[in-house]
Coordinates of C-alpha atoms in Angstrom, one line a residue:
X1 CA -40.7 70.5 -26.0
X2 CA -41.1 69.9 -22.2
X3 CA -39.2 72.6 -20.2
X4 CA -38.0 72.6 -16.7
X5 CA -40.8 72.8 -14.2
X6 CA -43.4 72.7 -17.0
X7 CA -46.7 70.9 -16.5
X8 CA -49.5 70.1 -18.9
X9 CA -52.1 72.9 -18.7
X10 CA -55.4 71.3 -17.8
X11 CA -57.3 74.3 -19.1
X12 CA -56.1 74.2 -22.7
X13 CA -58.9 73.8 -25.2
X14 CA -59.6 70.3 -26.4
X15 CA -57.4 69.6 -29.6
X16 CA -59.7 69.4 -32.7
X17 CA -58.2 66.0 -33.7
X18 CA -59.3 64.6 -30.3
X19 CA -62.8 66.0 -30.7
X20 CA -62.9 64.5 -34.2
X21 CA -61.8 61.0 -33.0
X22 CA -64.2 61.2 -30.1
X23 CA -67.1 62.1 -32.4
X24 CA -66.2 59.1 -34.6
X25 CA -66.1 56.7 -31.6
X26 CA -69.3 58.1 -30.2
X27 CA -71.1 58.2 -33.5
X28 CA -70.3 54.6 -34.3
X29 CA -71.6 53.5 -30.9
X30 CA -74.7 55.6 -31.3
X31 CA -75.4 53.9 -34.6
X32 CA -74.8 50.4 -33.2
X33 CA -77.2 51.2 -30.4
X34 CA -79.9 53.2 -32.2
X35 CA -79.5 51.8 -35.7
X36 CA -81.4 48.6 -35.2
X37 CA -84.2 50.5 -33.6
X38 CA -84.5 53.0 -36.4
X39 CA -84.4 50.4 -39.1
X40 CA -86.7 48.0 -37.3
X41 CA -86.7 44.2 -37.3
X42 CA -82.9 44.1 -36.6
X43 CA -81.4 42.4 -33.5
X44 CA -79.1 44.9 -31.8
X45 CA -76.8 42.1 -30.5
X46 CA -76.5 40.5 -33.9
X47 CA -75.9 43.9 -35.5
X48 CA -73.0 44.5 -33.1
X49 CA -71.6 41.0 -33.6
X50 CA -71.7 41.4 -37.4
X51 CA -70.0 44.7 -37.2
X52 CA -67.2 43.2 -35.1
X53 CA -66.8 40.4 -37.5
X54 CA -66.5 42.8 -40.4
X55 CA -64.3 45.5 -38.9
X56 CA -62.3 44.0 -36.0
X57 CA -58.9 42.4 -36.0
X58 CA -58.8 38.6 -35.8
X59 CA -55.6 36.6 -35.1
X60 CA -56.6 33.8 -37.5
X61 CA -57.3 36.2 -40.3
X62 CA -54.0 38.0 -39.8
X63 CA -52.1 34.8 -39.9
X64 CA -54.0 33.7 -43.0
X65 CA -53.1 36.9 -44.7
X66 CA -49.4 36.4 -43.9
X67 CA -49.4 32.7 -44.9
X68 CA -51.1 33.3 -48.2
X69 CA -49.4 36.7 -48.9
X70 CA -52.8 38.2 -49.6
X71 CA -53.4 41.7 -48.2
X72 CA -56.7 43.1 -49.3
X73 CA -57.6 46.8 -48.5
X74 CA -60.6 45.7 -46.5
X75 CA -58.6 43.4 -44.3
X76 CA -55.8 45.9 -43.8
X77 CA -58.4 48.5 -42.9
X78 CA -59.3 46.4 -39.9
X79 CA -56.1 47.5 -38.1
X80 CA -57.7 51.0 -38.1
X81 CA -61.4 50.3 -37.8
X82 CA -61.1 48.0 -34.8
X83 CA -60.3 50.9 -32.6
X84 CA -63.8 52.4 -33.1
X85 CA -65.9 49.4 -32.2
X86 CA -66.9 48.4 -28.7
X87 CA -68.7 45.6 -26.9
X88 CA -71.3 47.9 -25.3
X89 CA -72.3 51.4 -24.6
X90 CA -70.7 51.2 -21.1
X91 CA -67.4 50.1 -22.7
X92 CA -67.6 53.0 -25.1
X93 CA -68.3 55.5 -22.3
X94 CA -65.3 54.3 -20.3
X95 CA -63.0 54.4 -23.4
X96 CA -64.2 57.8 -24.4
X97 CA -63.5 59.2 -20.9
X98 CA -60.0 57.9 -20.9
X99 CA -59.5 59.0 -24.5
X100 CA -60.5 62.6 -23.8
X101 CA -58.3 62.8 -20.7
X102 CA -55.2 61.4 -22.4
X103 CA -55.9 63.1 -25.7
X104 CA -56.1 66.5 -24.1
X105 CA -52.8 66.1 -22.2
X106 CA -50.9 64.7 -25.2
X107 CA -52.4 67.2 -27.5
X108 CA -51.2 70.0 -25.4
X109 CA -47.6 69.2 -26.5
X110 CA -47.8 67.2 -29.7
X111 CA -49.3 68.1 -33.1
X112 CA -52.6 66.9 -34.4
X113 CA -50.9 64.5 -36.7
X114 CA -48.9 63.1 -33.8
X115 CA -51.9 62.5 -31.7
X116 CA -53.6 60.7 -34.6
X117 CA -50.5 58.5 -35.1
X118 CA -50.2 57.7 -31.4
X119 CA -53.8 56.6 -31.3
X120 CA -54.3 54.8 -34.7
X121 CA -50.7 53.9 -35.5
X122 CA -49.8 52.5 -32.1
X123 CA -53.1 50.5 -32.0
X124 CA -52.3 49.0 -35.4
X125 CA -48.9 47.9 -34.4
X126 CA -50.3 46.5 -31.1
X127 CA -53.0 44.6 -33.0
X128 CA -50.5 43.1 -35.5
X129 CA -48.1 41.9 -32.8
X130 CA -51.0 40.6 -30.8
X131 CA -52.1 38.5 -33.8
X132 CA -48.6 37.0 -34.1
X133 CA -48.1 36.5 -30.3
X134 CA -51.6 35.1 -29.6
X135 CA -52.6 33.1 -32.6
X136 CA -55.7 31.8 -30.8
X137 CA -56.6 35.2 -29.5
X138 CA -59.6 35.7 -31.6
X139 CA -61.2 39.1 -32.0
X140 CA -59.6 42.3 -30.9
X141 CA -61.5 45.6 -30.9
X142 CA -62.0 48.7 -28.9
X143 CA -60.3 52.1 -28.3
X144 CA -58.3 50.9 -25.3
X145 CA -55.4 49.7 -27.3
X146 CA -55.0 53.0 -29.1
X147 CA -55.4 54.8 -25.7
X148 CA -52.3 53.0 -24.5
X149 CA -50.5 54.6 -27.4
X150 CA -51.5 57.9 -26.0
X151 CA -50.4 56.8 -22.5
X152 CA -47.0 55.9 -24.0
X153 CA -46.7 59.5 -25.3
X154 CA -47.9 60.9 -21.9
X155 CA -45.3 58.7 -20.2
X156 CA -42.6 60.1 -22.5
X157 CA -43.7 63.7 -21.5
X158 CA -43.5 62.8 -17.8
X159 CA -40.1 61.0 -18.2
X160 CA -38.5 64.0 -20.0
X161 CA -39.9 66.4 -17.4
X162 CA -38.7 64.3 -14.5
X163 CA -35.3 63.8 -16.1
X164 CA -34.8 67.5 -16.8
X165 CA -35.8 68.4 -13.2
X166 CA -33.5 65.6 -11.8
X167 CA -36.4 63.9 -10.2
X168 CA -36.8 60.1 -10.0
X169 CA -37.6 59.0 -13.5
X170 CA -39.3 55.8 -12.5
X171 CA -42.3 57.8 -11.4
X172 CA -43.2 58.4 -15.1
X173 CA -43.9 54.6 -15.4
X174 CA -46.2 54.3 -12.4
X175 CA -49.3 54.7 -14.5
X176 CA -48.5 52.0 -17.1
X177 CA -47.3 49.6 -14.3
X178 CA -50.6 50.1 -12.5
X179 CA -52.7 49.6 -15.6
X180 CA -50.8 46.5 -16.7
X181 CA -51.0 45.0 -13.2
X182 CA -54.8 45.5 -13.1
X183 CA -55.2 44.0 -16.5
X184 CA -53.2 40.9 -15.6
X185 CA -55.2 40.4 -12.4
X186 CA -58.5 40.6 -14.4
X187 CA -57.1 38.3 -17.0
X188 CA -56.3 35.7 -14.3
X189 CA -59.6 36.1 -12.5
X190 CA -61.9 36.2 -15.5
X191 CA -60.1 33.7 -17.7
X192 CA -58.3 34.1 -21.0
X193 CA -58.0 37.7 -22.1
X194 CA -54.7 38.4 -23.8
X195 CA -55.6 41.9 -25.1
X196 CA -53.0 43.2 -22.7
X197 CA -50.4 42.1 -25.2
X198 CA -51.8 44.5 -27.8
X199 CA -52.1 47.2 -25.2
X200 CA -48.5 46.9 -24.0
X201 CA -47.1 46.9 -27.5
X202 CA -49.2 50.0 -28.3
X203 CA -47.8 51.7 -25.2
X204 CA -44.2 50.9 -26.2
X205 CA -44.9 52.1 -29.8
X206 CA -46.4 55.4 -28.5
X207 CA -43.4 56.0 -26.2
X208 CA -40.9 55.3 -29.0
X209 CA -42.8 57.4 -31.6
X210 CA -42.6 60.3 -29.2
X211 CA -38.9 60.7 -29.9
X212 CA -39.7 61.4 -33.5
X213 CA -42.8 63.6 -33.1
X214 CA -41.8 65.7 -30.1
X215 CA -41.4 69.4 -31.1
X216 CA -37.8 69.8 -32.2
X217 CA -37.3 66.2 -33.1
X218 CA -35.0 63.5 -31.8
X219 CA -32.0 65.8 -31.9
X220 CA -33.8 68.2 -29.5
X221 CA -34.4 65.3 -27.1
X222 CA -30.8 64.2 -27.2
X223 CA -29.7 67.8 -26.5
X224 CA -31.9 68.0 -23.4
X225 CA -30.8 64.6 -22.1
X226 CA -27.2 65.6 -22.4
X227 CA -27.8 68.8 -20.5
X228 CA -29.9 67.1 -17.7

């Protein structure tokens, strides 16, 4: 649990689950970039597009599943696999840097299973709600949505720490406010991009899940809040 005056240790070793997820993200990007070259005769852009169509989340497909009450394993798996596919190597590099930073901090307090749930589970919830809220949203893919789940857990850590130390609790939400503001600005400038809906839902999911996965459980959180 977060204790009075405690701060995440920046020098803790990288949690193995974070390393494993990072390797999966990087390995898939490596294959999407190098695979067409190794195989020969394949168009790298078409290869990536086909991968997105096969493994990413699509609003139309999600709504079709609900309307027809048909949930195949392949289609349900998209809510996990979409987090490991990116638009380009640059997008992957940015996502990996953010993932390693947030994963290291969150992994310093929460268990490996918790980190996995924050990343994959929050992303799945975000993608599902996105499909319902933005029926014409099209394809959703990339690690950013799952990273927002980790940001939700990080915000929980900061919120508890500030509360216990009787500091302004609103400071814990500065990061998410800044990120959401930037995304909304980019959405307005560059046209329709409603992925922020999935990101915001993922953040909220990660924050709420923290009450369950924090060491000591929900009762421990309540006890600390009563004493603060």
